[in-house]
C-alpha cells in the first residue's frame, strides 16, 4: 500500500506577504486600533512573527484560520497580559468565534479585530459551518465496512473505512454515473493502483484483502514503518473509542472533522463524542490545539466536558500551552502504540 497526497482536498494556503510588508501593515493597524495612543515606531516588532508588545499588551497579525493558538502562545511567551489579534477579514469571524470559547478569567485576555488593508474594526463571530451530510446511498456502505473489520467514519461528508485510524477505503461517486462505489487503498495513488490490480474483485473481498494487508504489516509494528507514521491522531482516537474506559467513560463515537482533511500526513486534531463529553485527540506540536478543541465542543455540545488526549511523550508540549485558557478542560495522556518498547 502506497500512501500519497490527497489531491481531491484543498491545497496549501497562499504564502504570506513579505515580512517588510507585514510590518508596515501591522504598524498601521496598531496605530488605528489604539487611536494613535501607541506609536508602533517606538516598539520592536518580532522579526520572526508579525507582532509587537507595548505596555504589556500584544498585537499579533494573522491570515490563518488556525492562527489564534499561535498568537496566544507568542503573546504569553512575551509577557503580555492581553492580546489583540489583527486578523485578515476572511478569517476574522472564525477567530472571533474561537476567542469567544476562552475562559473569561484566563491569564491572557484576547480580542479579535478584522483587518482589510489599513481598515480595522472589531470582528463579529461567524458560526461554525456544519459538516456536509452523508447521502443515504453512501451510508449503505457502512454496514459492509463494519462487517469486514474496519470502522466506518464520516470524514466531513465523505464515508471512509479506517483500521486503527488509517483510511483503507472510501466511498466515491462513480465518474461514469453508475452510482457510488467503494474505492480501496491508502491514499489516491494506492487507490488507483489497487483498482488496476484488483479491479475484478467485488467490494467486500477487496476491502477485506486491504484490511488484512494493514493488519499483517502490523500498523503498530516498528515506529519506522510507513504505516505507523500516518494519521496518528486518528489512531489515538481509535484506541479511546475501542476502550473508552481509559478515559473513565462508557462509550464514544467518532465525529466529523471541522474541515476536510488535506493529506494523510495531516496532523490536525480529530474528535469523538459521548454523553456530555467531547474528546479531542492530538499528536505532536499543535499550537492551535486548544482553540480547535473548544470549537469541537461548541459544535457538538457547548455544555459538555472537554478532554484532550495526547500520547505520553507529548503531554508536556500541551501542558505548557496555556491549558487554563479553555474552561472545563481535562488533559489525559496515554501510551501510544508507536511509543511502546519492543519486548525482550
XYZ file of C-alpha atoms in Angstrom:
344
model
C 0.000 0.000 0.000
C 1.422 3.332 -1.078
C 0.363 6.421 0.922
C 0.066 9.622 -1.042
C -1.205 13.172 -1.097
C -4.967 13.582 -1.314
C -5.305 15.865 -4.384
C -9.064 15.986 -4.023
C -8.658 18.048 -0.847
C -7.940 21.803 -0.628
C -4.401 22.837 -1.462
C -1.870 24.633 0.665
C -2.648 28.213 1.601
C -1.069 31.012 -0.394
C 2.209 32.312 1.052
C 2.113 35.263 3.431
C 3.188 38.706 2.237
C 6.833 39.624 2.673
C 7.961 40.411 6.257
C 8.570 44.046 5.393
C 5.011 44.482 4.078
C 3.654 42.689 7.129
C 5.499 45.072 9.437
C 4.169 48.113 7.564
C 0.607 46.777 7.769
C 0.998 45.880 11.440
C 2.230 49.340 12.398
C -0.616 50.994 10.501
C -3.258 48.768 12.062
C -1.942 49.101 15.612
C -1.961 52.878 15.221
C -5.608 52.696 14.084
C -6.737 50.274 16.830
C -5.187 52.419 19.554
C -6.342 55.697 18.039
C -2.748 56.848 17.812
C -2.239 56.343 21.548
C 0.607 53.934 20.785
C 3.288 54.786 18.248
C 4.367 51.430 16.753
C 7.609 53.004 15.574
C 8.734 53.163 19.197
C 8.327 49.381 19.719
C 10.269 46.474 18.308
C 8.483 44.073 16.000
C 9.429 40.446 16.425
C 11.376 39.568 13.252
C 10.016 36.005 13.208
C 6.308 36.885 13.540
C 4.165 39.941 12.738
C 3.674 41.036 16.330
C 4.679 43.654 18.863
C 4.205 44.182 22.586
C 3.512 47.609 24.086
C 2.806 48.267 27.774
C 2.064 44.611 28.452
C -0.405 44.336 25.573
C 0.384 42.231 22.495
C -0.697 42.874 18.915
C -0.476 39.958 16.501
C -1.379 39.882 12.813
C -2.543 36.723 11.038
C -4.406 35.464 7.999
C -4.560 31.854 9.222
C -7.854 30.277 10.355
C -5.801 28.331 12.909
C -3.812 31.374 13.973
C -5.407 32.068 17.363
C -3.390 29.488 19.294
C -0.015 30.601 17.883
C -0.952 34.222 18.630
C -1.781 33.408 22.268
C 1.360 31.331 22.712
C 3.537 34.109 21.294
C 1.851 36.794 23.413
C 2.188 34.748 26.591
C 5.855 33.949 25.931
C 6.487 37.680 25.556
C 4.953 38.507 28.929
C 1.728 40.057 27.623
C -1.375 40.133 29.811
C -3.761 40.896 26.953
C -3.791 40.334 23.211
C -5.334 41.961 20.170
C -5.392 39.665 17.142
C -5.457 41.643 13.896
C -6.966 39.064 11.554
C -7.471 39.334 7.826
C -11.162 39.847 7.085
C -11.705 36.376 5.569
C -10.656 34.610 8.787
C -11.539 37.198 11.451
C -15.028 35.837 12.112
C -13.682 32.337 12.735
C -11.016 33.608 15.128
C -13.555 35.793 16.940
C -15.785 32.747 17.459
C -12.846 30.762 18.846
C -11.845 33.607 21.125
C -15.396 33.554 22.474
C -14.857 29.995 23.755
C -11.990 31.064 26.021
C -12.278 31.356 29.784
C -13.361 34.788 30.982
C -10.856 34.694 33.846
C -7.929 33.293 31.849
C -4.452 34.675 32.416
C -4.484 36.172 28.909
C -7.368 38.362 27.682
C -7.991 38.111 23.938
C -9.869 40.269 21.444
C -10.066 39.936 17.651
C -10.222 42.740 15.107
C -10.989 42.345 11.423
C -8.481 43.958 9.078
C -8.869 44.791 5.415
C -5.992 46.860 4.117
C -5.439 49.694 6.590
C -9.062 49.492 7.840
C -9.749 47.646 11.110
C -12.853 47.053 13.195
C -13.920 44.663 15.980
C -14.617 41.253 14.456
C -18.036 39.638 14.688
C -18.031 35.894 15.388
C -19.036 33.672 12.471
C -20.933 30.477 13.246
C -19.086 27.249 12.571
C -20.477 25.590 9.454
C -21.921 22.118 9.916
C -20.152 19.343 8.009
C -21.935 18.166 4.854
C -24.311 15.292 5.453
C -23.559 11.833 4.123
C -26.009 10.755 1.439
C -28.179 7.694 2.063
C -26.512 5.975 -0.918
C -23.127 6.375 0.756
C -24.384 5.388 4.199
C -25.421 1.993 2.840
C -21.759 1.017 2.684
C -21.290 1.497 6.446
C -22.550 -1.972 7.411
C -20.310 -3.691 4.845
C -17.293 -1.716 6.135
C -18.035 -2.677 9.736
C -18.656 -6.371 8.918
C -15.334 -6.511 7.055
C -13.493 -5.396 10.195
C -12.995 -1.653 9.613
C -14.644 1.340 11.262
C -16.958 3.498 9.087
C -16.099 7.167 9.641
C -17.858 10.324 8.487
C -14.839 12.272 7.248
C -16.554 15.649 6.655
C -19.192 14.364 4.249
C -17.042 11.508 2.957
C -17.542 7.953 4.225
C -14.211 6.227 4.812
C -13.146 2.878 6.251
C -10.487 3.077 8.971
C -8.337 0.384 10.551
C -6.572 1.641 13.683
C -7.244 5.151 12.418
C -5.743 4.526 8.971
C -8.005 5.027 5.969
C -8.062 1.905 3.815
C -11.042 2.748 1.592
C -13.554 5.446 0.827
C -16.944 5.654 -0.856
C -16.885 7.730 -4.034
C -19.338 8.519 -6.806
C -18.535 6.609 -9.976
C -17.475 9.102 -12.698
C -19.407 7.024 -15.256
C -22.650 7.667 -13.401
C -23.090 4.118 -12.085
C -23.682 5.319 -8.546
C -21.393 5.239 -5.501
C -18.707 2.592 -5.146
C -16.013 1.623 -2.689
C -12.511 2.733 -3.673
C -9.936 0.686 -1.748
C -6.427 1.873 -0.892
C -4.358 4.133 1.343
C -4.192 7.475 -0.464
C -5.090 8.439 -4.013
C -2.148 6.707 -5.729
C -2.739 3.469 -3.852
C -6.463 3.539 -4.648
C -5.644 3.842 -8.349
C -3.068 1.044 -8.133
C -5.482 -1.254 -6.294
C -8.078 -0.542 -8.955
C -5.717 -1.729 -11.680
C -4.531 -4.811 -9.752
C -7.752 -5.927 -8.090
C -10.489 -4.206 -10.079
C -12.238 -7.504 -10.798
C -12.723 -8.335 -7.131
C -16.046 -7.472 -5.520
C -16.043 -4.632 -2.977
C -16.249 -6.865 0.096
C -13.380 -9.132 -0.982
C -11.205 -6.208 -1.992
C -11.842 -4.401 1.300
C -11.069 -7.496 3.390
C -7.847 -8.010 1.439
C -6.809 -4.395 2.168
C -7.689 -4.702 5.871
C -5.663 -7.914 6.063
C -2.674 -6.183 4.488
C -2.758 -3.401 7.079
C -3.093 -5.865 9.954
C -0.383 -8.112 8.516
C 2.015 -5.177 8.177
C 1.211 -4.559 11.834
C 0.228 -0.917 11.896
C 1.604 -0.745 15.467
C 4.833 -2.501 14.390
C 8.038 -0.551 14.110
C 7.887 3.204 14.622
C 9.889 3.454 11.403
C 7.322 1.565 9.313
C 5.437 3.905 6.947
C 2.066 2.608 8.151
C 2.914 3.568 11.720
C 3.620 7.185 10.800
C 0.326 8.071 9.138
C -2.763 9.571 10.782
C -1.512 9.044 14.316
C -4.103 11.371 15.831
C -6.810 9.163 14.276
C -5.039 6.101 15.596
C -5.184 7.623 19.067
C -8.907 8.278 18.595
C -9.497 4.664 17.546
C -7.832 3.484 20.769
C -10.088 5.519 23.071
C -13.185 4.610 21.038
C -12.293 0.920 21.393
C -11.571 1.359 25.112
C -13.324 4.482 26.497
C -12.580 3.180 29.980
C -9.073 4.604 29.502
C -10.738 7.994 29.994
C -13.245 6.848 32.598
C -16.048 6.843 30.004
C -18.615 4.285 28.863
C -18.902 4.983 25.137
C -17.515 7.227 22.393
C -18.233 7.706 18.706
C -16.110 9.482 16.112
C -17.387 12.851 14.889
C -16.674 14.561 11.576
C -13.650 16.865 11.416
C -14.110 20.639 11.425
C -12.880 20.852 7.839
C -11.894 18.415 5.070
C -8.513 16.843 5.896
C -5.811 17.819 3.425
C -3.490 14.823 3.312
C -2.765 11.526 5.022
C 0.089 13.352 6.739
C -2.241 15.969 8.211
C -1.693 16.499 11.945
C -4.903 18.399 12.681
C -6.765 17.085 15.755
C -9.759 14.760 15.442
C -12.622 14.220 17.848
C -15.095 11.788 19.324
C -18.130 12.408 21.500
C -20.137 10.627 24.158
C -22.848 11.582 26.648
C -21.940 15.066 27.946
C -18.315 14.787 26.810
C -16.220 15.703 23.785
C -12.796 14.110 23.337
C -10.166 15.659 21.071
C -7.072 13.667 20.093
C -3.815 15.282 19.043
C -0.263 14.142 18.320
C 2.861 16.282 18.192
C 3.127 20.061 18.404
C -0.082 21.927 17.545
C -0.172 25.478 18.883
C -3.826 25.832 17.922
C -4.924 22.645 19.694
C -6.892 24.302 22.500
C -8.956 26.709 20.339
C -9.555 23.794 17.957
C -10.707 21.567 20.801
C -13.010 24.303 22.095
C -14.503 24.623 18.599
C -15.261 20.895 18.541
C -17.054 21.151 21.881
C -19.006 24.217 20.773
C -20.192 22.348 17.676
C -21.058 19.059 19.371
C -22.325 20.146 22.817
C -21.362 23.513 24.356
C -22.265 22.222 27.828
C -20.125 19.087 27.601
C -16.887 18.435 29.428
C -13.822 18.550 27.213
C -10.987 16.016 27.272
C -7.812 16.467 25.246
C -5.923 13.217 24.677
C -2.250 13.072 23.713
C 0.481 10.436 23.733
C 2.547 10.332 26.928
C 5.551 11.874 25.191
C 3.531 14.896 24.026
C 1.894 15.736 27.343
C 4.429 18.368 28.361
C 4.043 20.083 24.970
C 0.327 20.588 25.605
C 0.515 21.212 29.340
C 2.714 24.225 28.692
C 0.423 25.879 26.134
C -1.998 27.940 28.231
C -4.008 24.913 29.331
C -6.145 27.136 31.608
C -7.323 29.238 28.669
C -10.265 26.864 27.940
C -12.815 26.185 30.724
C -13.795 22.664 31.860
C -10.904 21.014 30.069
C -9.046 17.903 31.223
C -5.767 16.723 29.731
C -5.203 12.950 29.557
C -2.172 11.211 28.095
C -1.951 7.532 27.182
C 0.823 5.331 25.887
C 0.620 5.250 22.107
C 1.386 2.011 20.220
C 4.242 3.634 18.316
C 5.843 4.589 21.631
C 5.812 1.085 23.102
C 9.219 -0.513 23.510
C 9.640 -3.911 21.872
C 9.652 -6.851 24.278
C 12.931 -8.552 25.144
